[in-house]
Amino acid sequence: MSPPAIIAPSILSANFSALGKDCEDTINNGADWLHIDIMDGHFVPNITWGPAVTASPKRWVTEFKNAGCDLYCFHYEAAISSTAADSPAGTSEGKTSPKELIRYIHSKGMKAGIAIKPKTPVDVLWDILDGQNADERPDMVLVMTVEPGFGGQSFMAEQLPKVKALREKYPELPIEVDGGLSEKTIDQAADAGANVIVAGSAVFGAKDPAAVISKLREAVEKRRS
Ligand SMILES: O=C(CO)[C@H](O)[C@H](O)COP(=O)(O)O
Ligand SMILES: [Fe+2]
């Protein structure tokens, strides 16, 4: 059976002056996960939160584990462009490949996700998903459906063939979509096979966030086979 619906509101669209309350309300409204975008002003043209964030996805694994993260999802493109200087403080582990980074995240007791930007072909993931070592395989793939950087952008339906190709090849893999998801776009994403749904403005901008979360969930659940 395909994996269950997981609704992950992006707190990028929350009220930053009442973040704790917004997060609590969102969980009470039925969200499964909270999606926290770590943006560094370098990989994407925006800065969000995190300790003095850099372009390296490996640099902050331990810090985010200690801060309570369960799943650490990094960008494939950031990993392949990282350098030795991006290693975690106090280590000299050198350049990080996506497989090494997944193994490192697992060694810290977190699940690992790998994200691809709209211009990155899905083919780059096959070798990683088919890796011989289970420790080096991701627990989730994220197909970005906007250029990462900002909430409130339009959904890029042309990214959905990537989701479809992933779902056909990996019936049980959690597949996340992020960017422009709402009651208007969820059907296309769910049809393609996405089950982890990130929604920022659609949830935080809604009069009834619980109803939106529930509709997003229903759309995924009714397509499960
Ligand atoms: O990763 C992101 C942007 O890079 C956000 O998670 C995403 O944009 C969510 O916002 P919205 O649902 O409003 O598009
Ligand atoms: Fe995001």
Coordinates of N, CA and C and ligand atoms in Angstrom, one line a residue:
M1 N 0.9 -1.2 0.0 CA 0.0 0.0 0.0 C 0.9 1.2 0.0
S2 N 0.4 2.3 -0.7 CA 1.2 3.5 -0.8 C 1.2 4.2 0.6
P3 N 2.2 5.0 0.9 CA 2.3 5.6 2.2 C 1.2 6.6 2.6
P4 N 0.9 6.7 3.9 CA -0.2 7.6 4.3 C 0.0 9.1 4.0
A5 N -1.1 9.8 4.1 CA -1.0 11.3 3.9 C -0.3 11.8 5.2
I6 N 0.7 12.8 4.9 CA 1.3 13.5 6.0 C 1.2 15.0 5.6
I7 N 0.6 15.7 6.4 CA 0.4 17.1 6.1 C 1.3 18.0 7.0
A8 N 2.2 18.7 6.3 CA 3.3 19.4 6.9 C 3.2 20.9 6.7
P9 N 2.5 21.7 7.4 CA 2.4 23.1 7.2 C 3.8 23.8 7.3
S10 N 4.1 24.7 6.4 CA 5.4 25.4 6.4 C 5.2 26.6 7.3
I11 N 6.0 26.7 8.4 CA 5.8 27.8 9.3 C 6.5 29.1 8.7
L12 N 7.0 29.0 7.5 CA 7.4 30.3 6.8 C 6.3 31.3 6.7
S13 N 5.0 30.7 6.6 CA 3.9 31.6 6.5 C 3.2 31.9 7.9
A14 N 3.8 31.5 9.0 CA 3.2 31.7 10.3 C 3.4 33.2 10.7
N15 N 2.8 33.5 11.8 CA 3.0 34.9 12.4 C 4.3 34.8 13.2
F16 N 5.4 35.4 12.8 CA 6.7 35.3 13.5 C 6.6 35.9 14.9
S17 N 5.7 36.8 15.1 CA 5.6 37.4 16.5 C 4.8 36.5 17.4
A18 N 4.2 35.4 16.9 CA 3.5 34.5 17.8 C 3.8 33.1 17.3
L19 N 5.0 32.8 17.1 CA 5.4 31.5 16.4 C 5.0 30.3 17.3
G20 N 5.3 30.4 18.6 CA 4.9 29.3 19.4 C 3.5 28.9 19.4
K21 N 2.6 30.0 19.5 CA 1.2 29.8 19.5 C 0.7 29.2 18.1
D22 N 1.3 29.8 17.0 CA 0.9 29.3 15.7 C 1.3 27.9 15.5
C23 N 2.4 27.5 16.0 CA 2.8 26.1 15.8 C 1.9 25.1 16.6
E24 N 1.6 25.6 17.8 CA 0.7 24.8 18.7 C -0.7 24.6 18.0
D25 N -1.2 25.8 17.6 CA -2.5 25.8 16.9 C -2.5 24.9 15.7
T26 N -1.4 24.9 14.9 CA -1.3 24.1 13.7 C -1.4 22.6 14.0
I27 N -0.7 22.2 15.0 CA -0.7 20.8 15.4 C -2.1 20.4 15.9
N28 N -2.7 21.3 16.7 CA -4.1 21.1 17.2 C -5.1 21.1 16.1
N29 N -4.8 21.8 14.9 CA -5.6 21.8 13.8 C -5.5 20.5 12.9
G30 N -4.6 19.6 13.3 CA -4.5 18.3 12.6 C -3.3 18.1 11.8
A31 N -2.3 19.0 11.9 CA -1.1 18.8 11.1 C -0.3 17.6 11.7
D32 N 0.4 16.9 10.8 CA 1.3 15.8 11.3 C 2.7 16.3 11.6
W33 N 3.2 17.1 10.7 CA 4.6 17.6 10.9 C 4.6 19.2 10.9
L34 N 5.6 19.8 11.4 CA 5.9 21.2 11.1 C 7.1 21.2 10.1
H35 N 6.9 22.0 9.0 CA 8.0 22.1 8.0 C 8.7 23.4 8.3
I36 N 10.0 23.3 8.5 CA 10.8 24.4 8.9 C 11.9 24.7 7.8
D37 N 11.7 25.7 7.0 CA 12.6 26.0 5.9 C 13.9 26.7 6.5
I38 N 15.0 26.1 6.3 CA 16.3 26.7 6.7 C 16.9 27.4 5.4
M39 N 16.8 28.7 5.4 CA 17.3 29.4 4.2 C 18.4 30.3 4.6
D40 N 19.5 30.4 3.8 CA 20.7 30.9 4.2 C 21.2 32.2 3.4
G41 N 20.3 32.7 2.5 CA 20.7 33.9 1.8 C 21.8 33.6 0.7
H42 N 22.1 32.3 0.5 CA 23.2 32.0 -0.4 C 22.7 30.9 -1.3
F43 N 22.2 29.8 -0.8 CA 21.6 28.8 -1.7 C 20.3 29.3 -2.3
V44 N 19.6 30.1 -1.5 CA 18.3 30.7 -1.9 C 18.4 32.2 -1.5
P45 N 17.7 33.1 -2.2 CA 17.8 34.5 -1.9 C 16.9 35.0 -0.8
N46 N 17.0 34.3 0.4 CA 16.2 34.6 1.5 C 16.9 34.1 2.8
I47 N 16.6 34.7 3.9 CA 17.2 34.2 5.1 C 16.1 33.9 6.1
T48 N 16.1 32.7 6.7 CA 15.0 32.4 7.7 C 15.6 32.3 9.1
W49 N 15.6 31.1 9.6 CA 16.1 30.9 10.9 C 17.2 29.8 11.0
G50 N 17.7 29.6 12.2 CA 18.8 28.7 12.4 C 20.0 29.4 12.9
P51 N 21.0 28.7 13.5 CA 22.2 29.3 14.0 C 23.0 29.8 12.8
A52 N 23.5 31.0 12.7 CA 24.3 31.5 11.6 C 24.5 30.5 10.5
V53 N 23.4 30.4 9.7 CA 23.3 29.3 8.7 C 24.3 29.5 7.5
T54 N 24.9 28.4 7.0 CA 25.7 28.5 5.9 C 25.1 27.7 4.7
A55 N 25.9 27.7 3.6 CA 25.4 26.9 2.4 C 25.4 25.4 2.6
S56 N 26.2 25.0 3.6 CA 26.4 23.5 3.7 C 25.3 22.8 4.4
P57 N 24.7 21.8 3.8 CA 23.7 21.1 4.6 C 24.3 20.2 5.7
K58 N 25.6 19.8 5.5 CA 26.2 18.9 6.6 C 26.5 19.7 7.8
R59 N 26.9 21.0 7.7 CA 27.4 21.7 8.8 C 26.5 21.7 10.0
W60 N 25.2 21.6 9.8 CA 24.3 21.9 11.0 C 23.5 20.7 11.4
V61 N 23.9 19.5 10.9 CA 23.1 18.3 11.3 C 23.0 18.1 12.8
T62 N 24.1 18.2 13.5 CA 24.1 17.9 14.9 C 23.3 19.0 15.7
E63 N 23.5 20.2 15.2 CA 22.8 21.3 15.9 C 21.2 21.1 15.8
F64 N 20.8 20.7 14.6 CA 19.4 20.6 14.4 C 18.8 19.3 15.1
K65 N 19.7 18.3 15.2 CA 19.3 17.1 16.0 C 19.1 17.5 17.5
N66 N 20.1 18.3 18.0 CA 20.0 18.7 19.4 C 18.8 19.7 19.6
A67 N 18.4 20.4 18.5 CA 17.3 21.3 18.7 C 15.9 20.5 18.6
G68 N 16.0 19.2 18.3 CA 14.7 18.4 18.3 C 14.2 18.0 17.0
C69 N 15.0 18.2 15.9 CA 14.5 17.7 14.6 C 14.4 16.2 14.5
D70 N 13.4 15.7 13.8 CA 13.2 14.3 13.6 C 13.7 13.9 12.2
L71 N 13.5 14.8 11.2 CA 13.8 14.5 9.9 C 14.6 15.7 9.3
Y72 N 15.7 15.4 8.7 CA 16.6 16.5 8.2 C 16.6 16.3 6.7
C73 N 16.0 17.2 6.0 CA 15.9 17.1 4.5 C 16.9 18.2 3.9
F74 N 17.8 17.7 3.1 CA 18.8 18.7 2.5 C 18.6 18.7 1.0
H75 N 19.1 19.8 0.4 CA 19.0 19.9 -1.1 C 20.2 19.2 -1.7
Y76 N 19.9 18.3 -2.6 CA 20.9 17.6 -3.4 C 21.9 18.6 -4.0
E77 N 21.4 19.7 -4.5 CA 22.3 20.6 -5.2 C 23.3 21.3 -4.2
A78 N 22.8 21.5 -3.0 CA 23.7 22.1 -2.0 C 24.8 21.1 -1.5
A79 N 24.4 19.8 -1.4 CA 25.3 18.8 -1.0 C 26.4 18.6 -2.1
I80 N 26.1 18.5 -3.3 CA 27.1 18.3 -4.3 C 28.0 19.5 -4.5
S81 N 27.6 20.7 -4.1 CA 28.5 21.8 -4.2 C 29.2 22.2 -2.9
S82 N 29.1 21.3 -1.9 CA 29.7 21.6 -0.6 C 31.2 21.3 -0.7
T83 N 32.0 21.9 0.2 CA 33.4 21.7 0.2 C 33.9 21.2 1.6
A84 N 35.2 20.9 1.7 CA 35.8 20.4 2.9 C 35.5 21.4 4.1
A85 N 35.5 22.7 3.7 CA 35.3 23.8 4.8 C 33.9 23.7 5.4
D86 N 33.0 23.0 4.7 CA 31.6 22.9 5.2 C 31.4 21.8 6.2
S87 N 32.4 21.0 6.5 CA 32.2 19.9 7.5 C 31.8 20.4 8.8
P88 N 31.2 19.5 9.6 CA 30.7 20.0 10.9 C 31.9 20.5 11.8
A89 N 31.7 21.4 12.6 CA 32.7 22.0 13.5 C 33.5 20.9 14.2
G90 N 34.8 21.0 14.2 CA 35.6 20.1 15.0 C 35.9 18.8 14.2
T91 N 35.5 18.7 12.9 CA 35.8 17.5 12.2 C 36.5 17.9 10.9
S92 N 37.1 17.0 10.2 CA 37.7 17.3 8.9 C 37.3 16.3 7.9
E93 N 36.0 16.1 7.8 CA 35.4 15.0 7.0 C 35.4 15.3 5.5
G94 N 35.7 16.5 5.2 CA 35.9 16.8 3.7 C 34.6 16.9 3.0
K95 N 34.7 16.9 1.7 CA 33.5 17.1 0.8 C 32.5 16.0 1.0
T96 N 31.2 16.4 0.9 CA 30.2 15.5 1.3 C 29.4 15.1 0.0
S97 N 29.2 13.8 -0.2 CA 28.3 13.4 -1.2 C 27.0 13.2 -0.6
P98 N 25.9 13.2 -1.4 CA 24.6 13.0 -0.9 C 24.5 11.7 -0.1
K99 N 25.1 10.6 -0.5 CA 25.0 9.3 0.2 C 25.7 9.4 1.5
E100 N 26.9 10.1 1.6 CA 27.6 10.2 2.8 C 26.8 11.1 3.8
L101 N 26.2 12.1 3.3 CA 25.4 13.0 4.1 C 24.2 12.2 4.7
I102 N 23.6 11.4 3.9 CA 22.4 10.6 4.4 C 22.9 9.7 5.5
R103 N 24.1 9.0 5.3 CA 24.6 8.2 6.3 C 24.9 8.9 7.6
Y104 N 25.4 10.1 7.5 CA 25.8 11.0 8.6 C 24.5 11.4 9.4
I105 N 23.4 11.8 8.7 CA 22.2 12.2 9.3 C 21.6 11.0 10.1
H106 N 21.6 9.8 9.4 CA 21.2 8.6 10.1 C 22.0 8.3 11.4
S107 N 23.3 8.5 11.3 CA 24.2 8.2 12.4 C 23.8 9.1 13.6
K108 N 23.2 10.2 13.3 CA 22.8 11.2 14.4 C 21.4 10.8 14.9
G109 N 20.7 9.8 14.4 CA 19.4 9.4 14.9 C 18.3 10.1 14.2
M110 N 18.5 10.7 13.1 CA 17.3 11.4 12.4 C 17.1 10.6 11.1
K111 N 15.8 10.8 10.6 CA 15.5 10.4 9.2 C 16.1 11.4 8.2
A112 N 16.4 10.9 7.0 CA 17.0 11.8 6.0 C 16.1 12.0 4.8
G113 N 16.0 13.2 4.4 CA 15.3 13.5 3.2 C 16.2 14.2 2.2
I114 N 15.9 14.0 0.9 CA 16.7 14.7 -0.1 C 15.8 15.4 -1.0
A115 N 16.1 16.7 -1.3 CA 15.2 17.6 -2.1 C 15.9 17.9 -3.4
I116 N 15.0 18.1 -4.4 CA 15.6 18.6 -5.7 C 14.8 19.9 -6.1
K117 N 15.6 20.8 -6.7 CA 15.0 22.1 -7.2 C 14.3 21.8 -8.5
P118 N 13.5 22.7 -9.0 CA 12.8 22.5 -10.3 C 13.7 22.3 -11.5
K119 N 14.8 22.8 -11.5 CA 15.7 22.6 -12.7 C 16.5 21.3 -12.6
T120 N 16.4 20.6 -11.5 CA 17.2 19.4 -11.4 C 16.4 18.2 -11.8
P121 N 17.0 17.4 -12.8 CA 16.2 16.2 -13.2 C 16.1 15.2 -12.2
V122 N 15.0 14.4 -12.2 CA 14.8 13.4 -11.2 C 15.8 12.3 -11.3
D123 N 16.4 12.1 -12.5 CA 17.4 11.0 -12.7 C 18.6 11.0 -11.8
V124 N 18.9 12.2 -11.2 CA 20.1 12.3 -10.3 C 19.8 11.4 -9.1
L125 N 18.5 11.1 -8.8 CA 18.2 10.4 -7.6 C 18.2 8.9 -7.7
W126 N 18.2 8.4 -8.9 CA 18.1 6.9 -9.0 C 19.3 6.2 -8.3
D127 N 20.5 6.7 -8.6 CA 21.6 6.0 -8.0 C 21.6 6.1 -6.5
I128 N 21.1 7.2 -5.9 CA 21.0 7.3 -4.5 C 19.9 6.4 -3.9
L129 N 18.8 6.4 -4.5 CA 17.7 5.6 -4.0 C 18.0 4.1 -4.2
D130 N 18.8 3.7 -5.2 CA 19.0 2.3 -5.4 C 20.3 1.9 -4.7
G131 N 20.9 2.7 -3.9 CA 22.2 2.4 -3.3 C 22.1 1.1 -2.5
Q132 N 23.3 0.4 -2.5 CA 23.3 -1.0 -1.9 C 23.2 -0.9 -0.4
N133 N 23.8 0.2 0.2 CA 23.8 0.4 1.7 C 22.5 1.1 2.1
A134 N 21.7 0.4 2.9 CA 20.4 1.0 3.4 C 20.7 2.3 4.2
D135 N 21.8 2.4 4.9 CA 22.1 3.6 5.6 C 22.2 4.8 4.8
E136 N 22.5 4.6 3.5 CA 22.8 5.7 2.6 C 21.6 6.0 1.7
R137 N 20.5 5.3 2.0 CA 19.3 5.6 1.2 C 18.4 6.6 1.9
P138 N 17.8 7.5 1.2 CA 16.9 8.5 1.9 C 15.6 7.9 2.3
D139 N 15.0 8.5 3.4 CA 13.7 8.0 3.9 C 12.6 8.8 3.2
M140 N 12.9 9.8 2.5 CA 11.9 10.7 1.8 C 12.6 11.5 0.7
V141 N 11.8 11.7 -0.4 CA 12.3 12.6 -1.4 C 11.4 13.8 -1.5
L142 N 11.9 15.0 -1.6 CA 11.1 16.2 -1.8 C 11.3 16.7 -3.2
V143 N 10.2 16.8 -3.9 CA 10.2 17.5 -5.2 C 9.7 18.9 -5.0
M144 N 10.6 19.9 -5.2 CA 10.1 21.3 -5.0 C 9.2 21.7 -6.2
T145 N 8.0 22.2 -5.9 CA 7.1 22.7 -6.9 C 7.0 24.2 -7.0
V146 N 8.1 24.8 -6.4 CA 8.4 26.3 -6.7 C 9.9 26.4 -6.6
E147 N 10.5 27.5 -7.1 CA 11.9 27.7 -6.9 C 12.0 28.0 -5.4
P148 N 12.9 27.3 -4.7 CA 12.9 27.6 -3.2 C 13.3 29.0 -2.9
G149 N 12.8 29.5 -1.8 CA 13.2 30.9 -1.4 C 12.1 31.6 -0.7
F150 N 10.8 31.5 -1.2 CA 9.7 32.3 -0.7 C 8.4 31.5 -0.6
G151 N 7.6 31.8 0.3 CA 6.2 31.3 0.4 C 5.4 32.0 -0.6
G152 N 4.2 31.5 -0.9 CA 3.2 32.2 -1.6 C 3.4 32.2 -3.1
Q153 N 4.3 31.4 -3.7 CA 4.5 31.4 -5.1 C 3.5 30.4 -5.8
S154 N 3.5 30.5 -7.1 CA 2.5 29.6 -7.9 C 3.1 28.2 -8.1
F155 N 2.2 27.3 -7.9 CA 2.5 25.8 -8.1 C 3.0 25.5 -9.5
M156 N 4.1 24.8 -9.6 CA 4.6 24.4 -10.9 C 4.2 23.0 -11.3
A157 N 3.1 22.9 -12.0 CA 2.6 21.5 -12.3 C 3.5 20.7 -13.2
E158 N 4.4 21.4 -13.9 CA 5.3 20.7 -14.7 C 6.4 19.9 -14.0
Q159 N 6.4 20.1 -12.6 CA 7.3 19.2 -11.8 C 6.7 17.9 -11.5
L160 N 5.4 17.7 -11.8 CA 4.7 16.5 -11.3 C 5.2 15.2 -12.0
P161 N 5.6 15.3 -13.3 CA 6.2 14.0 -13.9 C 7.3 13.4 -13.1
K162 N 8.0 14.3 -12.3 CA 9.1 13.7 -11.4 C 8.5 12.9 -10.3
V163 N 7.4 13.4 -9.8 CA 6.7 12.7 -8.7 C 6.1 11.4 -9.2
K164 N 5.5 11.4 -10.4 CA 5.0 10.2 -11.0 C 6.0 9.2 -11.3
A165 N 7.2 9.6 -11.8 CA 8.3 8.7 -12.0 C 8.8 8.0 -10.7
L166 N 8.9 8.8 -9.7 CA 9.3 8.3 -8.4 C 8.3 7.3 -7.8
R167 N 7.0 7.7 -7.9 CA 6.0 6.8 -7.4 C 5.9 5.5 -8.1
E168 N 6.0 5.5 -9.4 CA 6.0 4.3 -10.2 C 7.1 3.4 -9.8
K169 N 8.3 3.9 -9.6 CA 9.5 3.1 -9.3 C 9.5 2.7 -7.8
Y170 N 9.0 3.6 -6.9 CA 9.1 3.3 -5.5 C 7.7 3.4 -4.8
P171 N 6.8 2.4 -4.9 CA 5.4 2.5 -4.4 C 5.3 2.9 -3.0
E172 N 6.3 2.6 -2.1 CA 6.2 2.8 -0.7 C 7.0 4.0 -0.2
L173 N 7.7 4.7 -1.1 CA 8.6 5.8 -0.7 C 7.7 7.1 -0.3
P174 N 8.0 7.7 0.9 CA 7.4 8.9 1.1 C 7.9 10.0 0.1
I175 N 6.9 10.6 -0.6 CA 7.3 11.6 -1.6 C 6.6 12.9 -1.2
E176 N 7.4 14.0 -0.9 CA 6.9 15.3 -0.5 C 6.9 16.2 -1.6
V177 N 5.9 17.1 -1.6 CA 5.9 18.2 -2.6 C 5.8 19.5 -1.7
D178 N 6.4 20.6 -2.2 CA 6.5 21.8 -1.4 C 6.5 23.0 -2.4
G179 N 5.5 23.8 -2.2 CA 5.4 25.1 -2.9 C 4.1 25.2 -3.7
G180 N 3.3 26.1 -3.3 CA 2.0 26.4 -4.0 C 1.0 25.3 -3.8
L181 N 1.1 24.5 -2.8 CA 0.0 23.5 -2.5 C -1.1 24.1 -1.8
S182 N -2.3 23.8 -2.3 CA -3.6 24.3 -1.7 C -4.7 23.4 -2.1
E183 N -5.9 23.8 -1.8 CA -7.1 23.0 -2.2 C -7.2 23.0 -3.7
K184 N -6.6 24.0 -4.4 CA -6.7 24.0 -5.9 C -5.7 23.1 -6.5
T185 N -4.6 22.9 -5.9 CA -3.5 22.1 -6.6 C -3.3 20.7 -6.0
I186 N -3.9 20.4 -4.9 CA -3.7 19.2 -4.2 C -4.1 18.0 -5.1
D187 N -5.1 18.1 -5.9 CA -5.6 16.9 -6.6 C -4.5 16.4 -7.6
Q188 N -3.9 17.4 -8.3 CA -2.9 17.1 -9.3 C -1.7 16.4 -8.6
A189 N -1.3 17.0 -7.5 CA -0.1 16.4 -6.8 C -0.4 15.0 -6.2
A190 N -1.6 14.8 -5.7 CA -2.0 13.5 -5.2 C -2.2 12.5 -6.3
D191 N -2.7 12.9 -7.4 CA -2.8 12.0 -8.6 C -1.4 11.5 -9.0
A192 N -0.4 12.4 -9.0 CA 0.9 12.1 -9.4 C 1.6 11.1 -8.4
G193 N 1.1 11.1 -7.1 CA 1.6 10.1 -6.2 C 2.2 10.8 -4.9
A194 N 2.1 12.1 -4.8 CA 2.7 12.7 -3.6 C 1.9 12.3 -2.4
N195 N 2.6 12.1 -1.2 CA 1.8 11.9 0.0 C 2.2 12.8 1.2
V196 N 3.4 13.4 1.1 CA 3.7 14.4 2.1 C 3.5 15.8 1.6
I197 N 2.6 16.5 2.2 CA 2.2 17.8 1.6 C 2.6 18.9 2.4
V198 N 3.5 19.8 1.9 CA 3.8 21.0 2.6 C 2.9 22.1 2.1
A199 N 2.3 22.8 3.0 CA 1.5 24.0 2.6 C 1.7 25.1 3.6
G200 N 2.2 26.2 3.1 CA 2.4 27.4 4.0 C 1.2 28.4 3.9
S201 N 1.2 29.2 2.9 CA 0.2 30.2 2.8 C -1.2 29.6 2.8
A202 N -1.4 28.4 2.2 CA -2.8 27.9 2.2 C -3.3 27.5 3.5
V203 N -2.4 27.2 4.5 CA -2.8 26.8 5.8 C -2.9 28.1 6.7
F204 N -1.8 28.8 6.7 CA -1.7 30.0 7.6 C -2.5 31.2 7.2
G205 N -2.9 31.2 5.8 CA -3.7 32.3 5.4 C -5.2 31.9 5.4
A206 N -5.5 30.7 5.9 CA -6.9 30.3 5.8 C -7.7 30.8 7.0
K207 N -9.0 31.0 6.7 CA -9.9 31.3 7.9 C -10.1 30.1 8.8
D208 N -10.1 28.9 8.1 CA -10.3 27.7 8.9 C -9.1 26.7 8.5
P209 N -8.0 26.9 9.2 CA -6.8 26.0 8.8 C -7.1 24.6 9.0
A210 N -7.9 24.2 10.0 CA -8.2 22.8 10.3 C -8.9 22.2 9.1
A211 N -9.8 22.9 8.5 CA -10.5 22.4 7.3 C -9.6 22.2 6.1
V212 N -8.7 23.2 5.9 CA -7.7 23.0 4.8 C -6.8 21.8 5.0
I213 N -6.3 21.6 6.2 CA -5.5 20.5 6.5 C -6.2 19.2 6.3
S214 N -7.5 19.2 6.7 CA -8.3 18.0 6.5 C -8.6 17.7 5.0
K215 N -8.8 18.7 4.2 CA -9.0 18.5 2.8 C -7.8 18.0 2.1
L216 N -6.6 18.6 2.4 CA -5.4 18.1 1.9 C -5.2 16.6 2.2
R217 N -5.4 16.3 3.4 CA -5.3 14.9 3.8 C -6.2 13.9 3.0
E218 N -7.5 14.4 2.9 CA -8.5 13.6 2.2 C -8.1 13.3 0.8
A219 N -7.6 14.3 0.1 CA -7.2 14.2 -1.3 C -6.1 13.1 -1.5
V220 N -5.2 13.1 -0.5 CA -4.1 12.0 -0.6 C -4.7 10.7 -0.2
E221 N -5.4 10.6 0.8 CA -5.9 9.3 1.3 C -6.8 8.6 0.3
K222 N -7.7 9.4 -0.4 CA -8.6 8.7 -1.3 C -7.9 8.1 -2.5
R223 N -6.7 8.5 -2.7 CA -5.9 7.9 -3.9 C -5.0 6.8 -3.4
R224 N -5.0 6.5 -2.2 CA -4.0 5.4 -1.7 C -4.5 4.1 -2.2
S225 N -3.5 3.3 -2.7 CA -3.9 2.0 -3.2 C -3.1 0.9 -2.5
Ligands
LIG1 O1 10.1 25.8 0.8 C1 9.4 26.8 0.7 C2 9.8 27.9 -0.1 O2 11.1 27.7 -0.6 C3 8.1 26.8 1.5 O3 8.0 25.6 2.3 C4 7.0 26.9 0.6 O4 7.1 27.9 -0.3 C5 5.7 26.9 1.3 O5 4.9 28.0 1.1 P1 3.6 28.1 0.1 O6 2.8 26.9 0.5 O7 3.0 29.4 0.5 O8 4.1 28.0 -1.3
FE2 FE 9.9 24.4 2.2

